[in-house]
Structure formats: C-alpha cells, structure tokens
Amino acid sequence: MILKEFSKYLQENKEKNSVELLNEWIIERLNRPSLDKVDNILKTELYYAKNKNNRTLIIAKSETGRTLINALYNFSLSFEQYKLAKFLHDKKPKNFNKDKNQ
C-alpha cells in the first residue's frame, strides 16, 4: 500500500533523483493532514528534523519505522537502477566507444 503510493509519486517525477524524491514525498505526507491509511502509518512511524541549512533528516520512531524507511530507500534505489537500465537498453556498444582520432 505504501510502496504503491510512493511508486505513483516516482512515476510522476521520473526526471528527478529517486532518493531525493523519497525525502520530498515523506515530508510532504507528514506535513499534510492525514487523508488515508498511508498518511496515518507514516505519521505513526516517522518524523523529520530540519537544521538551520534547511536540510532534513527522516527519523524512525520504532523498529517498524526503521524497516519501513529501509524498504522505501531500497525501493527508490531499485527505481533509479531501473531508469538506468531502461536508458542503456536502447544503446549500442558503439555509442560508448571513443574514437581516438576525434
């Protein structure tokens, strides 16, 4: 359920880095009123802190929160690898060879 919502968010923002999108998505979901079970679970398991430089840190409140954030992080990394594989799929080896005469 949570991965499904996050994957929708990733699909809508393919051009951005997936790990950065994870951070944005969690903060966005934590800051808005709870609209569904996903929001409730995220608010129960996670919170975030912001420093003077506006950098954020997502913190798990419990062991299940750590499991959740690890699963989301791994999912975002796999999505990044999927984007790279999709990009490379249409390429041919000659696209990567440098001609020494050029």
Short mmCIF file of N, CA, C and O in Angstrom, two decimals:
data_model
loop_
_atom_site.label_atom_id
_atom_site.label_comp_id
_atom_site.label_asym_id
_atom_site.label_seq_id
_atom_site.Cartn_x
_atom_site.Cartn_y
_atom_site.Cartn_z
N MET A 1 0.83 -1.18 0.00
CA MET A 1 0.00 0.00 0.00
C MET A 1 0.88 1.26 0.00
O MET A 1 0.67 2.15 -0.80
N ILE A 2 1.87 1.29 0.87
CA ILE A 2 2.75 2.45 0.94
C ILE A 2 3.66 2.50 -0.29
O ILE A 2 3.84 3.56 -0.89
N LEU A 3 4.20 1.34 -0.66
CA LEU A 3 5.06 1.29 -1.86
C LEU A 3 4.28 1.68 -3.11
O LEU A 3 4.83 2.31 -4.01
N LYS A 4 3.02 1.29 -3.16
CA LYS A 4 2.20 1.65 -4.31
C LYS A 4 2.03 3.16 -4.42
O LYS A 4 2.18 3.73 -5.50
N GLU A 5 1.77 3.82 -3.31
CA GLU A 5 1.64 5.28 -3.31
C GLU A 5 2.95 5.96 -3.67
O GLU A 5 2.99 6.92 -4.43
N PHE A 6 4.04 5.44 -3.11
CA PHE A 6 5.35 6.02 -3.41
C PHE A 6 5.73 5.80 -4.87
O PHE A 6 6.28 6.68 -5.51
N SER A 7 5.41 4.62 -5.41
CA SER A 7 5.73 4.35 -6.81
C SER A 7 4.95 5.27 -7.75
O SER A 7 5.47 5.70 -8.77
N LYS A 8 3.72 5.61 -7.40
CA LYS A 8 2.96 6.58 -8.19
C LYS A 8 3.69 7.92 -8.21
O LYS A 8 3.79 8.57 -9.25
N TYR A 9 4.18 8.32 -7.05
CA TYR A 9 4.91 9.59 -6.93
C TYR A 9 6.19 9.55 -7.78
O TYR A 9 6.52 10.53 -8.46
N LEU A 10 6.89 8.43 -7.75
CA LEU A 10 8.11 8.30 -8.55
C LEU A 10 7.79 8.36 -10.04
O LEU A 10 8.50 9.00 -10.81
N GLN A 11 6.72 7.71 -10.46
CA GLN A 11 6.33 7.71 -11.87
C GLN A 11 5.99 9.12 -12.34
O GLN A 11 6.26 9.49 -13.48
N GLU A 12 5.38 9.92 -11.48
CA GLU A 12 5.01 11.28 -11.84
C GLU A 12 6.22 12.21 -11.94
O GLU A 12 6.14 13.27 -12.55
N ASN A 13 7.32 11.84 -11.31
CA ASN A 13 8.51 12.69 -11.25
C ASN A 13 9.75 11.94 -11.69
O ASN A 13 10.79 11.98 -11.03
N LYS A 14 9.70 11.26 -12.82
CA LYS A 14 10.80 10.41 -13.28
C LYS A 14 12.11 11.15 -13.49
O LYS A 14 13.19 10.57 -13.39
N GLU A 15 12.04 12.43 -13.80
CA GLU A 15 13.26 13.17 -14.14
C GLU A 15 14.13 13.47 -12.93
O GLU A 15 15.31 13.76 -13.06
N LYS A 16 13.59 13.39 -11.73
CA LYS A 16 14.36 13.69 -10.52
C LYS A 16 14.98 12.43 -9.94
O LYS A 16 14.56 11.31 -10.22
N ASN A 17 15.96 12.62 -9.08
CA ASN A 17 16.61 11.52 -8.38
C ASN A 17 15.61 10.88 -7.41
O ASN A 17 14.95 11.55 -6.64
N SER A 18 15.54 9.56 -7.43
CA SER A 18 14.55 8.83 -6.65
C SER A 18 14.76 8.97 -5.14
O SER A 18 13.79 9.02 -4.39
N VAL A 19 15.99 9.02 -4.69
CA VAL A 19 16.26 9.16 -3.26
C VAL A 19 15.84 10.54 -2.78
O VAL A 19 15.25 10.69 -1.69
N GLU A 20 16.09 11.56 -3.57
CA GLU A 20 15.63 12.90 -3.22
C GLU A 20 14.11 12.96 -3.21
O GLU A 20 13.51 13.62 -2.36
N LEU A 21 13.49 12.27 -4.15
CA LEU A 21 12.04 12.22 -4.19
C LEU A 21 11.47 11.53 -2.96
O LEU A 21 10.41 11.90 -2.47
N LEU A 22 12.16 10.52 -2.45
CA LEU A 22 11.71 9.85 -1.24
C LEU A 22 11.64 10.85 -0.08
O LEU A 22 10.65 10.91 0.64
N ASN A 23 12.68 11.63 0.07
CA ASN A 23 12.71 12.65 1.12
C ASN A 23 11.56 13.65 0.95
O ASN A 23 10.84 13.93 1.91
N GLU A 24 11.37 14.14 -0.26
CA GLU A 24 10.30 15.09 -0.53
C GLU A 24 8.92 14.49 -0.25
O GLU A 24 8.06 15.13 0.35
N TRP A 25 8.73 13.25 -0.68
CA TRP A 25 7.44 12.59 -0.54
C TRP A 25 7.08 12.39 0.93
O TRP A 25 5.96 12.66 1.35
N ILE A 26 8.05 11.91 1.71
CA ILE A 26 7.79 11.69 3.14
C ILE A 26 7.47 13.00 3.84
O ILE A 26 6.49 13.08 4.60
N ILE A 27 8.24 14.03 3.58
CA ILE A 27 7.99 15.32 4.24
C ILE A 27 6.64 15.89 3.82
O ILE A 27 5.88 16.40 4.65
N GLU A 28 6.32 15.76 2.53
CA GLU A 28 5.03 16.23 2.04
C GLU A 28 3.89 15.49 2.75
O GLU A 28 2.91 16.11 3.18
N ARG A 29 4.01 14.18 2.88
CA ARG A 29 2.96 13.38 3.52
C ARG A 29 2.88 13.66 5.02
O ARG A 29 1.79 13.63 5.60
N LEU A 30 4.01 13.93 5.67
CA LEU A 30 3.99 14.22 7.10
C LEU A 30 3.40 15.60 7.41
O LEU A 30 2.82 15.80 8.48
N ASN A 31 3.55 16.54 6.48
CA ASN A 31 3.09 17.91 6.72
C ASN A 31 1.61 18.13 6.42
O ASN A 31 1.04 19.11 6.88
N ARG A 32 1.01 17.25 5.66
CA ARG A 32 -0.39 17.46 5.31
C ARG A 32 -1.29 16.71 6.29
O ARG A 32 -0.85 15.77 6.96
N PRO A 33 -2.55 17.10 6.35
CA PRO A 33 -3.49 16.34 7.20
C PRO A 33 -3.62 14.90 6.69
O PRO A 33 -3.51 14.65 5.49
N SER A 34 -3.86 13.99 7.59
CA SER A 34 -3.99 12.58 7.22
C SER A 34 -5.24 12.38 6.36
O SER A 34 -6.35 12.67 6.79
N LEU A 35 -5.03 11.90 5.14
CA LEU A 35 -6.13 11.66 4.22
C LEU A 35 -6.44 10.18 4.05
O LEU A 35 -7.52 9.83 3.61
N ASP A 36 -5.47 9.31 4.37
CA ASP A 36 -5.67 7.88 4.19
C ASP A 36 -4.77 7.10 5.15
O ASP A 36 -4.08 7.68 5.99
N LYS A 37 -4.79 5.78 5.02
CA LYS A 37 -4.01 4.91 5.90
C LYS A 37 -2.51 5.13 5.73
O LYS A 37 -1.75 5.01 6.68
N VAL A 38 -2.11 5.43 4.51
CA VAL A 38 -0.68 5.66 4.25
C VAL A 38 -0.18 6.83 5.09
O VAL A 38 0.87 6.74 5.74
N ASP A 39 -0.93 7.93 5.10
CA ASP A 39 -0.55 9.09 5.91
C ASP A 39 -0.49 8.72 7.39
O ASP A 39 0.43 9.11 8.11
N ASN A 40 -1.48 7.97 7.85
CA ASN A 40 -1.52 7.57 9.26
C ASN A 40 -0.31 6.72 9.63
O ASN A 40 0.30 6.93 10.68
N ILE A 41 0.03 5.78 8.77
CA ILE A 41 1.18 4.92 9.06
C ILE A 41 2.47 5.72 9.06
O ILE A 41 3.30 5.59 9.96
N LEU A 42 2.65 6.58 8.06
CA LEU A 42 3.87 7.39 8.00
C LEU A 42 3.99 8.29 9.24
O LEU A 42 5.08 8.42 9.81
N LYS A 43 2.88 8.88 9.66
CA LYS A 43 2.92 9.76 10.83
C LYS A 43 3.16 8.99 12.12
O LYS A 43 3.73 9.53 13.07
N THR A 44 2.72 7.75 12.15
CA THR A 44 2.94 6.92 13.34
C THR A 44 4.39 6.45 13.42
O THR A 44 4.95 6.40 14.51
N GLU A 45 4.99 6.14 12.28
CA GLU A 45 6.30 5.52 12.26
C GLU A 45 7.48 6.46 12.04
O GLU A 45 8.60 6.13 12.40
N LEU A 46 7.25 7.63 11.43
CA LEU A 46 8.35 8.51 11.05
C LEU A 46 8.12 9.94 11.48
O LEU A 46 6.98 10.37 11.65
N TYR A 47 9.19 10.66 11.64
CA TYR A 47 9.15 12.11 11.74
C TYR A 47 10.42 12.66 11.12
O TYR A 47 11.31 11.90 10.75
N TYR A 48 10.49 13.97 10.99
CA TYR A 48 11.68 14.54 10.38
C TYR A 48 12.14 15.75 11.18
O TYR A 48 11.35 16.38 11.89
N ALA A 49 13.41 16.02 11.06
CA ALA A 49 14.03 17.18 11.69
C ALA A 49 14.68 18.01 10.61
O ALA A 49 15.16 17.48 9.61
N LYS A 50 14.68 19.32 10.82
CA LYS A 50 15.27 20.23 9.85
C LYS A 50 16.31 21.08 10.58
O LYS A 50 16.06 21.59 11.66
N ASN A 51 17.48 21.26 9.95
CA ASN A 51 18.51 22.08 10.58
C ASN A 51 18.48 23.51 10.04
O ASN A 51 17.62 23.86 9.23
N LYS A 52 19.45 24.31 10.47
CA LYS A 52 19.50 25.72 10.05
C LYS A 52 19.65 25.89 8.55
O LYS A 52 19.23 26.88 7.98
N ASN A 53 20.28 24.93 7.90
CA ASN A 53 20.52 25.00 6.46
C ASN A 53 19.38 24.41 5.64
O ASN A 53 19.54 24.16 4.45
N ASN A 54 18.25 24.17 6.28
CA ASN A 54 17.06 23.59 5.64
C ASN A 54 17.29 22.17 5.13
O ASN A 54 16.63 21.72 4.22
N ARG A 55 18.25 21.47 5.69
CA ARG A 55 18.46 20.06 5.36
C ARG A 55 17.59 19.24 6.30
O ARG A 55 17.45 19.57 7.47
N THR A 56 17.04 18.17 5.78
CA THR A 56 16.14 17.36 6.60
C THR A 56 16.71 15.97 6.86
O THR A 56 17.51 15.46 6.07
N LEU A 57 16.28 15.41 7.95
CA LEU A 57 16.67 14.07 8.34
C LEU A 57 15.39 13.33 8.71
O LEU A 57 14.62 13.77 9.56
N ILE A 58 15.14 12.22 8.05
CA ILE A 58 13.98 11.39 8.35
C ILE A 58 14.38 10.43 9.47
O ILE A 58 15.41 9.75 9.38
N ILE A 59 13.58 10.37 10.52
CA ILE A 59 13.90 9.57 11.69
C ILE A 59 12.76 8.60 11.96
O ILE A 59 11.60 8.98 11.95
N ALA A 60 13.12 7.36 12.22
CA ALA A 60 12.13 6.33 12.55
C ALA A 60 11.85 6.39 14.06
O ALA A 60 12.75 6.58 14.87
N LYS A 61 10.58 6.23 14.41
CA LYS A 61 10.18 6.25 15.81
C LYS A 61 10.31 4.88 16.47
O LYS A 61 10.34 4.79 17.69
N SER A 62 10.38 3.83 15.66
CA SER A 62 10.42 2.47 16.21
C SER A 62 11.15 1.56 15.23
O SER A 62 11.57 1.99 14.15
N GLU A 63 11.26 0.30 15.61
CA GLU A 63 11.90 -0.68 14.73
C GLU A 63 11.11 -0.86 13.44
O GLU A 63 11.69 -1.00 12.36
N THR A 64 9.79 -0.84 13.52
CA THR A 64 8.99 -0.96 12.30
C THR A 64 9.16 0.27 11.41
O THR A 64 9.12 0.16 10.19
N GLY A 65 9.40 1.42 12.01
CA GLY A 65 9.69 2.62 11.24
C GLY A 65 11.01 2.51 10.51
O GLY A 65 11.14 2.92 9.35
N ARG A 66 12.01 1.91 11.16
CA ARG A 66 13.30 1.68 10.51
C ARG A 66 13.15 0.71 9.35
O ARG A 66 13.74 0.91 8.29
N THR A 67 12.35 -0.32 9.55
CA THR A 67 12.10 -1.28 8.47
C THR A 67 11.40 -0.58 7.31
O THR A 67 11.75 -0.80 6.14
N LEU A 68 10.44 0.26 7.62
CA LEU A 68 9.71 0.99 6.59
C LEU A 68 10.63 1.91 5.80
O LEU A 68 10.61 1.90 4.56
N ILE A 69 11.44 2.70 6.47
CA ILE A 69 12.30 3.65 5.78
C ILE A 69 13.36 2.90 4.96
O ILE A 69 13.71 3.32 3.85
N ASN A 70 13.85 1.77 5.47
CA ASN A 70 14.81 0.96 4.70
C ASN A 70 14.16 0.39 3.44
O ASN A 70 14.78 0.38 2.37
N ALA A 71 12.93 -0.07 3.57
CA ALA A 71 12.23 -0.62 2.40
C ALA A 71 11.99 0.47 1.36
O ALA A 71 12.18 0.24 0.16
N LEU A 72 11.58 1.65 1.80
CA LEU A 72 11.34 2.75 0.87
C LEU A 72 12.65 3.20 0.21
O LEU A 72 12.68 3.49 -0.98
N TYR A 73 13.72 3.25 0.99
CA TYR A 73 15.03 3.64 0.45
C TYR A 73 15.50 2.63 -0.59
O TYR A 73 15.94 3.01 -1.68
N ASN A 74 15.40 1.34 -0.27
CA ASN A 74 15.80 0.30 -1.23
C ASN A 74 14.94 0.34 -2.48
O ASN A 74 15.43 0.13 -3.59
N PHE A 75 13.66 0.62 -2.31
CA PHE A 75 12.77 0.73 -3.46
C PHE A 75 13.18 1.90 -4.35
O PHE A 75 13.19 1.79 -5.58
N SER A 76 13.53 3.03 -3.73
CA SER A 76 13.94 4.18 -4.53
C SER A 76 15.26 3.91 -5.26
O SER A 76 15.43 4.33 -6.40
N LEU A 77 16.17 3.18 -4.63
CA LEU A 77 17.41 2.81 -5.31
C LEU A 77 17.14 1.86 -6.47
O LEU A 77 17.74 2.00 -7.55
N SER A 78 16.22 0.93 -6.29
CA SER A 78 15.91 0.00 -7.38
C SER A 78 15.23 0.72 -8.53
O SER A 78 15.44 0.39 -9.70
N PHE A 79 14.44 1.73 -8.22
CA PHE A 79 13.81 2.51 -9.28
C PHE A 79 14.86 3.30 -10.06
O PHE A 79 14.79 3.42 -11.29
N GLU A 80 15.87 3.79 -9.37
CA GLU A 80 16.97 4.51 -10.03
C GLU A 80 17.72 3.55 -10.95
O GLU A 80 18.09 3.91 -12.06
N GLN A 81 17.96 2.33 -10.50
CA GLN A 81 18.63 1.33 -11.33
C GLN A 81 17.76 0.96 -12.53
O GLN A 81 18.27 0.75 -13.63
N TYR A 82 16.45 0.88 -12.33
CA TYR A 82 15.53 0.60 -13.43
C TYR A 82 15.61 1.69 -14.49
O TYR A 82 15.65 1.40 -15.68
N LYS A 83 15.65 2.96 -14.06
CA LYS A 83 15.75 4.07 -15.02
C LYS A 83 17.04 3.98 -15.82
O LYS A 83 17.05 4.19 -17.03
N LEU A 84 18.14 3.63 -15.16
CA LEU A 84 19.42 3.49 -15.85
C LEU A 84 19.39 2.32 -16.83
O LEU A 84 19.84 2.45 -17.97
N ALA A 85 18.82 1.20 -16.41
CA ALA A 85 18.74 0.04 -17.30
C ALA A 85 17.87 0.35 -18.51
O ALA A 85 18.20 -0.06 -19.64
N LYS A 86 16.80 1.06 -18.30
CA LYS A 86 15.92 1.43 -19.41
C LYS A 86 16.65 2.36 -20.38
O LYS A 86 16.52 2.24 -21.60
N PHE A 87 17.44 3.29 -19.85
CA PHE A 87 18.22 4.20 -20.67
C PHE A 87 19.26 3.43 -21.49
O PHE A 87 19.43 3.66 -22.69
N LEU A 88 19.93 2.49 -20.86
CA LEU A 88 21.00 1.75 -21.53
C LEU A 88 20.49 0.69 -22.49
O LEU A 88 21.21 0.27 -23.39
N HIS A 89 19.26 0.27 -22.32
CA HIS A 89 18.70 -0.80 -23.15
C HIS A 89 18.74 -0.47 -24.64
O HIS A 89 19.02 -1.33 -25.46
N ASP A 90 18.47 0.76 -24.99
CA ASP A 90 18.43 1.16 -26.40
C ASP A 90 19.80 1.57 -26.94
O ASP A 90 19.91 1.87 -28.13
N LYS A 91 20.80 1.59 -26.11
CA LYS A 91 22.12 2.00 -26.55
C LYS A 91 22.89 0.81 -27.13
O LYS A 91 22.67 -0.33 -26.77
N LYS A 92 23.79 1.12 -28.02
CA LYS A 92 24.66 0.11 -28.61
C LYS A 92 26.09 0.35 -28.12
O LYS A 92 26.44 1.47 -27.75
N PRO A 93 26.93 -0.68 -28.13
CA PRO A 93 28.30 -0.50 -27.65
C PRO A 93 29.05 0.62 -28.36
O PRO A 93 29.87 1.30 -27.75
N LYS A 94 28.75 0.84 -29.64
CA LYS A 94 29.47 1.89 -30.37
C LYS A 94 29.14 3.28 -29.83
O LYS A 94 29.91 4.21 -30.02
N ASN A 95 28.02 3.43 -29.11
CA ASN A 95 27.69 4.72 -28.51
C ASN A 95 28.67 5.09 -27.40
O ASN A 95 28.79 6.25 -27.04
N PHE A 96 29.37 4.09 -26.85
CA PHE A 96 30.26 4.34 -25.73
C PHE A 96 31.73 4.29 -26.08
O PHE A 96 32.58 4.60 -25.28
N ASN A 97 32.03 3.87 -27.29
CA ASN A 97 33.42 3.83 -27.74
C ASN A 97 33.86 5.20 -28.19
O ASN A 97 33.18 5.86 -28.96
N LYS A 98 35.01 5.60 -27.72
CA LYS A 98 35.57 6.89 -28.15
C LYS A 98 36.54 6.63 -29.29
O LYS A 98 37.42 5.78 -29.18
N ASP A 99 36.38 7.39 -30.33
CA ASP A 99 37.29 7.28 -31.46
C ASP A 99 38.55 8.05 -31.11
O ASP A 99 38.50 9.24 -30.78
N LYS A 100 39.71 7.42 -31.19
CA LYS A 100 40.95 8.07 -30.82
C LYS A 100 41.32 9.18 -31.77
O LYS A 100 42.11 10.04 -31.45
N ASN A 101 40.78 9.18 -32.98
CA ASN A 101 41.10 10.19 -33.95
C ASN A 101 40.29 11.49 -33.77
O ASN A 101 40.54 12.47 -34.43
N GLN A 102 39.32 11.43 -32.91
CA GLN A 102 38.49 12.63 -32.73
C GLN A 102 39.00 13.54 -31.67
O GLN A 102 39.59 13.27 -30.75
#
